[in-house]
XYZ file of C-alpha atoms in Angstrom:
541
model
C 192.839 182.453 134.952
C 191.679 182.429 138.638
C 193.827 180.745 141.230
C 193.189 177.081 141.814
C 191.493 176.105 145.113
C 192.484 172.467 145.643
C 190.851 169.880 147.786
C 192.394 169.726 151.274
C 195.359 167.454 151.769
C 194.470 164.438 153.911
C 195.396 164.751 157.549
C 196.875 161.695 159.278
C 194.012 161.493 161.786
C 190.220 161.471 161.710
C 190.159 164.002 164.560
C 190.923 167.663 164.039
C 192.210 170.199 166.547
C 189.578 172.787 165.564
C 186.649 170.308 165.854
C 186.229 169.539 169.575
C 183.985 166.722 170.761
C 181.277 169.193 171.773
C 181.154 170.867 168.344
C 177.665 170.460 166.834
C 178.925 168.626 163.710
C 181.688 166.602 165.385
C 180.105 163.204 164.722
C 179.263 164.041 161.091
C 182.819 165.224 160.389
C 184.621 162.396 162.187
C 182.267 159.864 160.601
C 183.035 161.015 157.056
C 186.729 161.228 157.848
C 186.678 157.549 158.837
C 185.121 156.782 155.439
C 187.807 158.923 153.704
C 185.029 161.030 152.200
C 186.470 164.236 153.633
C 189.859 165.127 155.005
C 191.652 167.863 156.868
C 194.533 170.214 156.177
C 198.261 169.617 156.726
C 198.217 171.632 159.947
C 195.712 169.205 161.523
C 192.716 171.488 161.148
C 189.408 170.907 159.398
C 188.271 174.548 159.194
C 184.594 173.623 159.638
C 183.234 177.127 159.155
C 184.994 177.785 155.857
C 182.857 177.777 152.670
C 183.038 174.863 150.214
C 183.760 175.680 146.586
C 181.855 173.979 143.790
C 185.008 172.103 142.781
C 185.595 170.882 146.325
C 181.961 169.837 146.547
C 182.332 167.787 143.358
C 185.309 166.005 144.911
C 183.325 165.214 148.067
C 180.415 163.868 145.989
C 182.801 161.566 144.142
C 184.285 160.181 147.340
C 180.873 159.632 148.918
C 178.712 158.455 146.029
C 180.850 157.522 143.015
C 183.716 155.590 144.546
C 184.550 151.938 143.913
C 181.347 150.877 145.696
C 178.731 153.384 144.579
C 175.177 153.347 145.852
C 171.844 154.758 144.726
C 173.309 156.471 141.654
C 171.729 154.659 138.685
C 174.126 152.294 136.950
C 173.412 153.798 133.555
C 174.629 157.154 134.833
C 177.800 155.671 136.279
C 178.508 153.775 133.093
C 178.058 156.957 131.135
C 180.988 158.509 132.981
C 183.292 156.177 131.120
C 182.398 157.832 127.835
C 183.461 161.277 126.720
C 181.804 164.010 128.758
C 181.477 167.612 127.577
C 183.838 169.846 129.516
C 183.078 173.264 130.938
C 184.714 176.289 129.376
C 186.262 177.330 132.703
C 187.446 173.826 133.729
C 190.527 172.899 131.683
C 191.613 169.293 131.481
C 194.535 169.930 133.841
C 192.327 171.404 136.560
C 192.782 169.410 139.781
C 189.018 168.662 139.948
C 188.290 168.204 136.237
C 187.588 164.476 136.581
C 185.439 164.922 139.686
C 183.395 167.666 138.026
C 182.851 165.639 134.858
C 181.628 162.594 136.795
C 179.377 164.655 139.058
C 177.862 166.318 135.982
C 177.193 163.050 134.157
C 175.797 161.352 137.253
C 173.228 164.128 137.617
C 174.559 165.799 140.753
C 175.873 169.065 139.342
C 175.198 171.262 136.334
C 176.702 174.474 135.064
C 175.718 178.039 134.307
C 174.909 179.874 131.101
C 177.840 180.022 128.747
C 178.887 176.467 129.672
C 180.629 177.667 132.818
C 180.942 175.694 136.036
C 182.532 178.367 138.258
C 184.664 175.863 140.171
C 186.066 178.389 142.677
C 182.698 179.872 143.598
C 181.360 178.875 147.050
C 178.343 176.616 146.677
C 175.160 177.901 148.364
C 173.340 175.642 150.822
C 170.377 175.379 148.474
C 172.571 174.134 145.610
C 174.377 171.605 147.817
C 171.085 170.148 149.044
C 169.348 169.889 145.669
C 172.535 168.495 144.141
C 172.429 165.528 146.528
C 168.658 165.161 146.150
C 168.866 165.167 142.350
C 171.880 162.890 142.106
C 170.397 160.297 144.457
C 166.929 160.502 142.953
C 165.143 161.679 146.100
C 161.421 162.357 145.742
C 158.487 163.016 148.001
C 157.304 165.588 150.465
C 154.970 168.502 149.875
C 155.896 172.002 148.719
C 153.446 173.291 151.311
C 155.663 171.864 154.057
C 158.379 174.408 153.213
C 156.273 176.913 155.135
C 157.859 175.433 158.273
C 160.894 177.620 157.445
C 160.653 181.283 158.423
C 162.733 182.187 155.368
C 160.840 179.955 152.919
C 160.314 182.936 150.579
C 164.085 183.067 150.024
C 164.146 179.574 148.450
C 164.497 180.023 144.662
C 161.551 178.707 142.662
C 163.710 176.248 140.712
C 165.013 174.728 143.944
C 161.700 174.127 145.723
C 161.076 170.556 144.492
C 164.656 169.565 145.318
C 164.562 171.108 148.781
C 161.215 169.423 149.417
C 162.726 166.051 148.494
C 165.877 166.719 150.537
C 163.723 167.637 153.518
C 161.629 164.471 153.132
C 164.876 162.446 153.061
C 166.027 164.199 156.258
C 169.357 165.400 154.879
C 168.651 169.064 155.691
C 170.576 170.313 158.719
C 169.840 173.770 160.139
C 172.080 174.671 163.050
C 171.458 176.484 165.300
C 168.141 177.880 163.969
C 166.019 174.817 163.197
C 163.242 176.873 161.586
C 165.481 178.687 159.085
C 166.937 177.187 155.919
C 169.233 180.122 155.012
C 169.220 178.785 151.443
C 171.487 181.281 149.711
C 174.334 181.446 152.202
C 177.483 179.530 151.182
C 177.530 176.026 152.678
C 180.268 175.489 155.219
C 182.488 172.433 155.377
C 180.666 171.302 158.534
C 177.251 171.669 156.887
C 178.290 169.741 153.780
C 179.635 166.988 156.053
C 176.233 166.842 157.774
C 174.291 166.721 154.464
C 176.468 163.955 153.019
C 176.563 161.906 156.231
C 172.765 161.896 156.444
C 172.559 160.744 152.825
C 174.882 157.861 153.697
C 172.623 157.025 156.644
C 169.638 156.852 154.277
C 171.335 154.070 152.361
C 172.530 152.205 155.443
C 176.206 153.003 154.905
C 176.479 155.067 158.065
C 174.861 154.877 161.469
C 172.647 157.796 162.508
C 174.190 160.202 164.955
C 172.551 162.589 167.337
C 173.783 166.142 167.143
C 175.969 166.939 170.134
C 173.771 168.141 172.955
C 170.600 166.868 171.291
C 167.911 166.301 173.885
C 164.161 165.886 173.980
C 162.398 169.133 174.817
C 159.625 168.641 177.383
C 157.615 171.505 175.936
C 155.568 170.116 173.019
C 155.903 171.909 169.706
C 152.190 171.305 169.063
C 149.257 169.612 170.750
C 146.604 168.093 168.528
C 143.051 168.235 169.927
C 142.064 164.661 169.170
C 141.803 161.260 170.850
C 143.338 158.450 168.814
C 143.298 154.679 168.834
C 146.577 154.806 166.916
C 148.801 157.201 165.021
C 151.861 157.204 162.756
C 154.313 159.716 161.296
C 155.451 160.368 157.756
C 159.188 159.675 157.455
C 160.215 163.293 158.032
C 157.861 163.678 161.002
C 156.093 166.621 159.404
C 152.727 164.839 159.144
C 150.884 162.581 161.547
C 147.966 160.277 160.785
C 145.546 159.747 163.681
C 142.815 157.111 163.777
C 140.083 158.429 166.067
C 139.103 156.250 169.006
C 135.621 155.601 167.619
C 137.178 154.214 164.414
C 135.095 156.633 162.350
C 137.705 159.025 160.978
C 141.251 159.292 159.686
C 142.854 162.653 160.439
C 146.053 163.971 158.849
C 147.760 166.712 160.869
C 150.659 169.089 160.273
C 152.874 168.403 163.287
C 154.647 171.755 163.047
C 151.589 174.012 162.965
C 148.905 171.790 164.495
C 146.699 172.350 161.449
C 144.271 169.616 160.379
C 145.132 168.878 156.741
C 142.482 166.307 155.839
C 139.768 164.082 157.307
C 138.560 160.834 155.750
C 135.353 159.259 157.087
C 134.782 155.516 157.310
C 131.107 155.721 156.319
C 127.937 154.201 157.734
C 128.285 150.853 159.530
C 132.042 150.859 158.891
C 134.906 151.415 161.296
C 138.639 151.676 160.721
C 140.629 149.048 162.653
C 144.109 150.176 161.623
C 145.667 152.906 159.485
C 149.059 154.184 158.309
C 150.522 157.111 156.400
C 153.026 156.617 153.580
C 156.632 157.531 154.251
C 156.464 160.460 151.820
C 153.315 161.746 153.489
C 151.169 161.689 150.338
C 148.895 158.656 150.931
C 147.072 156.838 153.698
C 145.853 153.249 153.889
C 143.420 151.648 156.318
C 141.912 148.332 157.346
C 138.140 148.672 157.736
C 135.326 146.396 158.820
C 131.694 146.826 157.743
C 128.657 145.524 159.617
C 126.535 143.411 159.477
C 128.508 141.360 156.939
C 131.786 141.841 158.879
C 133.585 142.354 155.591
C 137.214 143.328 156.226
C 138.631 145.630 153.533
C 141.893 147.361 152.737
C 141.704 150.795 151.096
C 144.093 153.600 150.140
C 143.622 157.325 149.516
C 145.661 160.292 148.303
C 145.891 162.913 151.022
C 145.833 166.138 149.030
C 142.688 165.239 147.084
C 141.223 162.902 149.670
C 140.261 160.620 146.801
C 140.239 156.822 147.139
C 142.822 154.999 145.048
C 141.309 151.524 145.440
C 139.536 149.187 147.856
C 140.081 145.434 148.261
C 138.257 142.796 150.342
C 140.581 140.923 152.696
C 138.095 138.573 154.393
C 134.673 138.124 155.892
C 134.642 137.246 159.574
C 132.602 137.100 162.744
C 134.759 139.925 164.113
C 138.216 141.411 163.686
C 139.585 140.500 167.106
C 142.922 142.219 166.456
C 142.722 145.904 165.650
C 144.898 145.277 162.634
C 148.445 146.418 161.967
C 149.278 148.183 158.734
C 152.391 149.931 157.414
C 153.964 151.203 154.220
C 157.365 149.958 153.107
C 160.060 152.627 153.197
C 159.990 153.033 149.400
C 156.168 153.354 149.539
C 155.770 150.592 146.930
C 154.160 148.050 149.265
C 151.561 148.013 152.036
C 151.898 145.321 154.713
C 148.878 144.221 156.762
C 148.216 141.924 159.692
C 144.647 141.047 160.691
C 143.330 138.316 162.955
C 139.712 137.587 162.037
C 137.472 134.860 163.471
C 135.985 132.404 161.006
C 133.800 129.498 162.158
C 134.962 130.102 165.713
C 138.648 129.705 164.872
C 141.342 132.359 164.697
C 142.829 132.698 161.222
C 145.519 135.397 161.367
C 146.724 136.751 158.047
C 149.847 138.698 157.076
C 150.022 139.964 153.499
C 151.705 142.456 151.184
C 149.899 144.631 148.646
C 150.863 146.851 145.728
C 150.399 150.474 146.801
C 149.562 151.678 143.301
C 146.654 149.328 142.547
C 145.955 147.236 145.646
C 146.849 143.961 143.979
C 147.985 141.205 146.364
C 151.733 140.647 146.188
C 152.208 137.891 148.771
C 150.404 136.159 151.618
C 152.866 134.803 154.175
C 152.494 131.417 155.824
C 152.895 133.057 159.215
C 151.392 135.936 161.110
C 152.068 138.337 163.943
C 152.973 141.920 164.655
C 155.711 142.959 162.249
C 158.437 145.465 161.407
C 160.072 146.045 158.021
C 163.695 147.074 157.490
C 164.524 150.455 155.871
C 165.947 148.774 152.765
C 162.877 146.539 152.448
C 164.968 143.358 152.602
C 163.737 141.967 155.940
C 160.483 141.428 157.797
C 160.631 140.753 161.533
C 157.507 139.006 162.822
C 156.549 138.470 166.461
C 155.200 134.966 167.011
C 153.067 134.223 170.080
C 152.358 130.480 170.532
C 149.741 129.175 172.967
C 152.192 129.092 175.865
C 153.676 132.180 177.516
C 156.815 132.229 175.413
C 157.345 134.145 172.230
C 159.868 134.514 169.453
C 160.846 136.699 166.513
C 161.093 135.203 163.038
C 163.054 136.947 160.300
C 161.915 136.725 156.680
C 164.163 137.884 153.836
C 163.347 139.154 150.353
C 164.548 136.719 147.707
C 165.583 137.333 144.113
C 161.992 136.867 142.970
C 160.861 139.761 145.123
C 159.086 137.495 147.631
C 159.758 137.089 151.345
C 160.966 133.700 152.522
C 161.755 132.465 156.022
C 165.361 133.155 157.001
C 165.844 132.416 160.721
C 164.420 132.566 164.231
C 166.133 134.688 166.855
C 167.211 132.691 169.913
C 164.074 132.473 172.078
C 165.768 132.946 175.440
C 166.118 136.664 174.696
C 162.508 137.260 173.651
C 160.533 135.298 176.241
C 159.357 138.295 178.207
C 156.047 140.004 177.642
C 155.409 143.659 176.755
C 157.358 143.378 173.528
C 158.158 146.079 170.978
C 160.583 145.999 168.090
C 161.848 148.324 165.390
C 164.419 148.214 162.626
C 166.990 150.918 163.191
C 167.965 153.276 160.388
C 171.272 151.420 160.046
C 169.411 148.134 159.383
C 169.953 146.511 162.794
C 166.905 145.164 164.642
C 166.081 146.344 168.169
C 163.828 144.090 170.260
C 162.580 145.458 173.582
C 160.985 143.075 176.069
C 159.796 143.527 179.619
C 159.689 141.207 182.592
C 157.746 142.282 185.690
C 160.629 144.478 186.819
C 163.179 144.923 184.056
C 163.400 145.814 180.423
C 165.855 144.167 178.047
C 166.871 145.746 174.744
C 168.643 143.354 172.385
C 170.111 144.502 169.079
C 170.412 141.928 166.287
C 172.197 141.800 162.956
C 169.475 140.735 160.512
C 171.991 139.562 157.941
C 173.725 137.077 160.233
C 171.309 136.603 163.133
C 174.113 137.560 165.525
C 173.403 139.426 168.754
C 175.130 142.837 168.624
C 174.343 144.288 172.046
C 172.151 143.548 175.067
C 171.159 146.390 177.389
C 169.084 146.322 180.571
C 166.595 149.182 180.840
C 164.592 150.324 183.871
C 160.969 149.145 183.564
C 157.964 148.722 185.855
C 155.329 145.997 185.900
C 152.618 148.634 185.368
C 154.125 149.889 182.093
C 151.611 149.481 179.298
C 153.022 152.074 176.893
C 156.274 150.965 175.279
C 158.056 152.542 172.328
C 161.372 152.410 170.495
C 162.957 155.054 168.282
C 164.372 153.965 164.894
C 167.549 155.970 165.515
C 168.453 153.291 168.071
C 168.784 155.705 170.980
C 165.443 156.661 172.551
C 162.916 154.449 174.312
C 159.688 155.153 176.190
C 157.977 153.429 179.117
C 154.696 154.588 180.613
C 152.375 153.199 183.290
C 150.036 154.240 186.086
C 152.477 153.432 188.899
C 155.888 154.540 187.636
C 154.570 157.237 185.315
C 156.100 158.074 181.937
C 159.853 157.952 181.268
C 161.857 158.803 178.173
C 165.328 157.284 178.108
C 168.519 157.352 176.054
C 170.400 154.126 175.368
C 173.479 156.118 174.390
C 173.833 158.256 177.513
C 171.825 156.232 180.040
C 169.809 159.327 180.950
C 166.150 158.783 181.873
C 163.810 161.768 181.931
C 160.490 161.811 183.743
C 157.946 162.723 181.114
C 154.397 164.065 180.866
C 151.568 161.530 180.669
C 151.746 159.041 177.824
C 149.126 156.414 177.055
C 150.135 155.689 173.457
C 153.469 156.473 171.841
C 155.041 156.743 168.380
C 158.457 157.919 167.195
C 159.168 159.353 163.765
C 161.403 157.316 161.441
C 164.312 159.722 161.929
C 163.996 159.618 165.704
C 163.583 163.391 165.987
C 159.859 163.565 166.793
C 157.749 161.853 169.433
C 153.942 161.681 169.579
C 152.217 160.913 172.872
C 148.530 160.537 173.597
C 148.272 162.021 177.057
C 145.188 160.234 178.334
C 143.295 156.979 178.027
C 139.786 158.070 176.995
C 138.412 154.706 178.137
C 139.800 154.971 181.662
C 136.943 155.593 184.104
C 137.542 158.402 186.576
C 140.781 159.519 184.957
C 142.189 162.759 186.367
C 144.535 163.304 183.424
C 144.007 166.135 180.927
C 141.464 165.942 178.133
C 142.697 163.401 175.556
C 145.022 164.951 173.002
C 148.238 164.110 171.131
C 151.345 166.102 172.021
C 154.254 166.324 169.574
C 157.755 166.656 171.014
C 161.024 167.353 169.210
C 164.649 166.445 169.827
C 166.714 169.587 169.397
C 170.336 170.619 169.798
C 171.252 172.927 172.649
């Protein structure tokens, strides 16, 4: 019988003498140590570059996902662990990890090999670790074609491609230091497993996103898309970008890594798109469109790969759609949220509504309206309210047990009176609200659950700034204007980088990609480059 390879004995501290603060996975490792998901060795080391055995990986999965307060794993799977579970031939009942392995098997994380063997002492390859988490947590989405972003994509086993695609879409894949190589069949190290698991915890809001040590925005764009856009948005993983052309005639879906145009969808005669969004999994697009001369405002959705319409619904008939229309998918892709502000009989009648992504059926029309943001867990809507005076506020609406949003609270108005507002829910569920006075920016972070102010940070702004953006990772922000130029800043470090031209801005959900339109095509006499969208990446040094 092979020698047992036990789980490491807990160290008394969450810091380890062989994991310095500048180590690339320091924050992942220390974060999981604080949660008691991983631990060190009696000599105070973590041994980050050592391989993880399949038995050790099962133990880590149990601590992270099947502890006293499990998340995401379906209840029926967890309940099934209480019943008798078939054992593996090479995992006797007295094996130190027998219970962990049995639970991980029943919960859908791990399976065995032919001959009913588990091979507990065998190092687990990176590909198996990633698809294990993706399968156990039910991750879906992404496109197999997107795996071409890896130089070693051909090395990914055929059986693992759907799981790796889903893991990539969920942003749990970490490739350090070569970002364009998956190295699927190399044994996963303890540092890499810590990074995979920590990012999965971030997805469920149990951990706050961390930036890899030394991560910084690279001023050289990874791609530049030859198009002028009235608006654009990323898929959750940042691999696809939807651009609405400035004439409102076309939706374009681009591969941000290669610059290839994936699909174009035309509005049709006498119709223009007033707002559009791409689903978080990058498989669908939805748009608000207005048709002349009836001024019928419609909402429609399409599948990207086939370019086929799913459905089309009439929202209203109006004199004109005075607001370009805001539209977004919920993070689980089950709902589409829209905000339009049409004119009817000379009066403004703004509308905010939710729709079923699958069939376009109306889910709810809210008795309020304004620009909005939705939390990653889908539990909160933040809505900017602009009364007739110069003040403004943010209302929070919360999902009730009936699956409908109801008013929860208003954030104290003294912190949201300034103009030039942007807001975004961070990946950890907190709400960031960025406002701008003539000379200063103020970033306030709120706890949506309690309405309590978490932090308040002054940011350098200029009265000419008309491009404002916030990153959902809670760190990056962007200001751009004709006088002060474009600046990309970090809340965490306080660093502000002068940046190339930026007229419109969008961050990816994970905070690792930035899209900038580098010119205003409507600006007369502009000396800036031909309008295009540049894609930038945050990478580790």
